[in-house]
């Protein structure tokens, strides 16, 4: 059986990972210029892409 310290660390890690995913992908869902980007082989999901990023770059 796991002791209380191990359970606490696993819980904190799970909370941090789910919080990160919620902030990044939830924020992208609310932004109309943001979309989910596939990998080069189009077989898997690789991350988020912001459509306005190239337009906002300095010359």
PDB file of C-alpha atoms in Angstrom:
ATOM      1  CA  UNK A   1       0.000   0.000   0.000  1.00  0.00           C
ATOM      2  CA  UNK A   2       1.043   3.559  -0.588  1.00  0.00           C
ATOM      3  CA  UNK A   3       1.695   5.802   2.332  1.00  0.00           C
ATOM      4  CA  UNK A   4       0.011   9.186   2.709  1.00  0.00           C
ATOM      5  CA  UNK A   5       3.043  11.124   1.371  1.00  0.00           C
ATOM      6  CA  UNK A   6       3.044   9.157  -1.902  1.00  0.00           C
ATOM      7  CA  UNK A   7      -0.698   9.647  -2.338  1.00  0.00           C
ATOM      8  CA  UNK A   8      -0.323  13.369  -1.707  1.00  0.00           C
ATOM      9  CA  UNK A   9       2.445  13.714  -4.301  1.00  0.00           C
ATOM     10  CA  UNK A  10       0.463  11.737  -6.890  1.00  0.00           C
ATOM     11  CA  UNK A  11      -2.593  13.889  -6.242  1.00  0.00           C
ATOM     12  CA  UNK A  12      -0.641  17.137  -6.558  1.00  0.00           C
ATOM     13  CA  UNK A  13       0.974  15.918  -9.782  1.00  0.00           C
ATOM     14  CA  UNK A  14      -2.370  14.883 -11.279  1.00  0.00           C
ATOM     15  CA  UNK A  15      -3.896  18.237 -10.302  1.00  0.00           C
ATOM     16  CA  UNK A  16      -0.980  20.145 -11.872  1.00  0.00           C
ATOM     17  CA  UNK A  17      -1.141  18.193 -15.140  1.00  0.00           C
ATOM     18  CA  UNK A  18      -4.907  18.531 -15.458  1.00  0.00           C
ATOM     19  CA  UNK A  19      -4.706  22.226 -14.587  1.00  0.00           C
ATOM     20  CA  UNK A  20      -2.064  22.818 -17.252  1.00  0.00           C
ATOM     21  CA  UNK A  21      -4.091  20.989 -19.891  1.00  0.00           C
ATOM     22  CA  UNK A  22      -7.211  22.900 -18.901  1.00  0.00           C
ATOM     23  CA  UNK A  23      -5.505  26.289 -19.091  1.00  0.00           C
ATOM     24  CA  UNK A  24      -3.696  25.710 -22.398  1.00  0.00           C
ATOM     25  CA  UNK A  25      -6.376  23.855 -24.327  1.00  0.00           C
ATOM     26  CA  UNK A  26      -9.320  25.571 -22.658  1.00  0.00           C
ATOM     27  CA  UNK A  27      -7.838  28.950 -23.481  1.00  0.00           C
ATOM     28  CA  UNK A  28      -7.353  27.853 -27.070  1.00  0.00           C
ATOM     29  CA  UNK A  29     -10.979  26.768 -27.339  1.00  0.00           C
ATOM     30  CA  UNK A  30     -12.081  30.280 -26.344  1.00  0.00           C
ATOM     31  CA  UNK A  31      -9.830  31.992 -28.936  1.00  0.00           C
ATOM     32  CA  UNK A  32     -11.117  32.027 -32.546  1.00  0.00           C
ATOM     33  CA  UNK A  33      -7.548  32.331 -33.972  1.00  0.00           C
ATOM     34  CA  UNK A  34      -6.320  29.248 -32.123  1.00  0.00           C
ATOM     35  CA  UNK A  35      -6.700  25.705 -33.424  1.00  0.00           C
ATOM     36  CA  UNK A  36      -5.338  22.275 -32.640  1.00  0.00           C
ATOM     37  CA  UNK A  37      -2.417  21.294 -34.850  1.00  0.00           C
ATOM     38  CA  UNK A  38      -1.734  17.791 -36.161  1.00  0.00           C
ATOM     39  CA  UNK A  39       1.730  16.285 -36.399  1.00  0.00           C
ATOM     40  CA  UNK A  40       3.506  16.312 -39.801  1.00  0.00           C
ATOM     41  CA  UNK A  41       2.305  12.762 -40.585  1.00  0.00           C
ATOM     42  CA  UNK A  42      -1.257  13.794 -39.626  1.00  0.00           C
ATOM     43  CA  UNK A  43      -1.565  10.650 -37.520  1.00  0.00           C
ATOM     44  CA  UNK A  44      -1.495  12.301 -34.087  1.00  0.00           C
ATOM     45  CA  UNK A  45      -2.262  15.537 -32.270  1.00  0.00           C
ATOM     46  CA  UNK A  46       0.822  17.686 -31.558  1.00  0.00           C
ATOM     47  CA  UNK A  47      -0.413  20.882 -29.925  1.00  0.00           C
ATOM     48  CA  UNK A  48      -2.063  24.222 -30.463  1.00  0.00           C
ATOM     49  CA  UNK A  49      -1.334  26.720 -33.233  1.00  0.00           C
ATOM     50  CA  UNK A  50      -2.254  30.387 -33.061  1.00  0.00           C
ATOM     51  CA  UNK A  51      -3.210  31.729 -36.490  1.00  0.00           C
ATOM     52  CA  UNK A  52      -2.359  35.367 -35.706  1.00  0.00           C
ATOM     53  CA  UNK A  53       1.211  34.657 -34.576  1.00  0.00           C
ATOM     54  CA  UNK A  54       2.824  35.339 -37.964  1.00  0.00           C
ATOM     55  CA  UNK A  55       0.888  38.552 -38.477  1.00  0.00           C
ATOM     56  CA  UNK A  56       2.066  39.983 -35.167  1.00  0.00           C
ATOM     57  CA  UNK A  57       5.797  39.309 -35.608  1.00  0.00           C
ATOM     58  CA  UNK A  58       8.140  42.269 -35.996  1.00  0.00           C
ATOM     59  CA  UNK A  59       9.648  42.760 -39.478  1.00  0.00           C
TER      60      UNK A  59
END
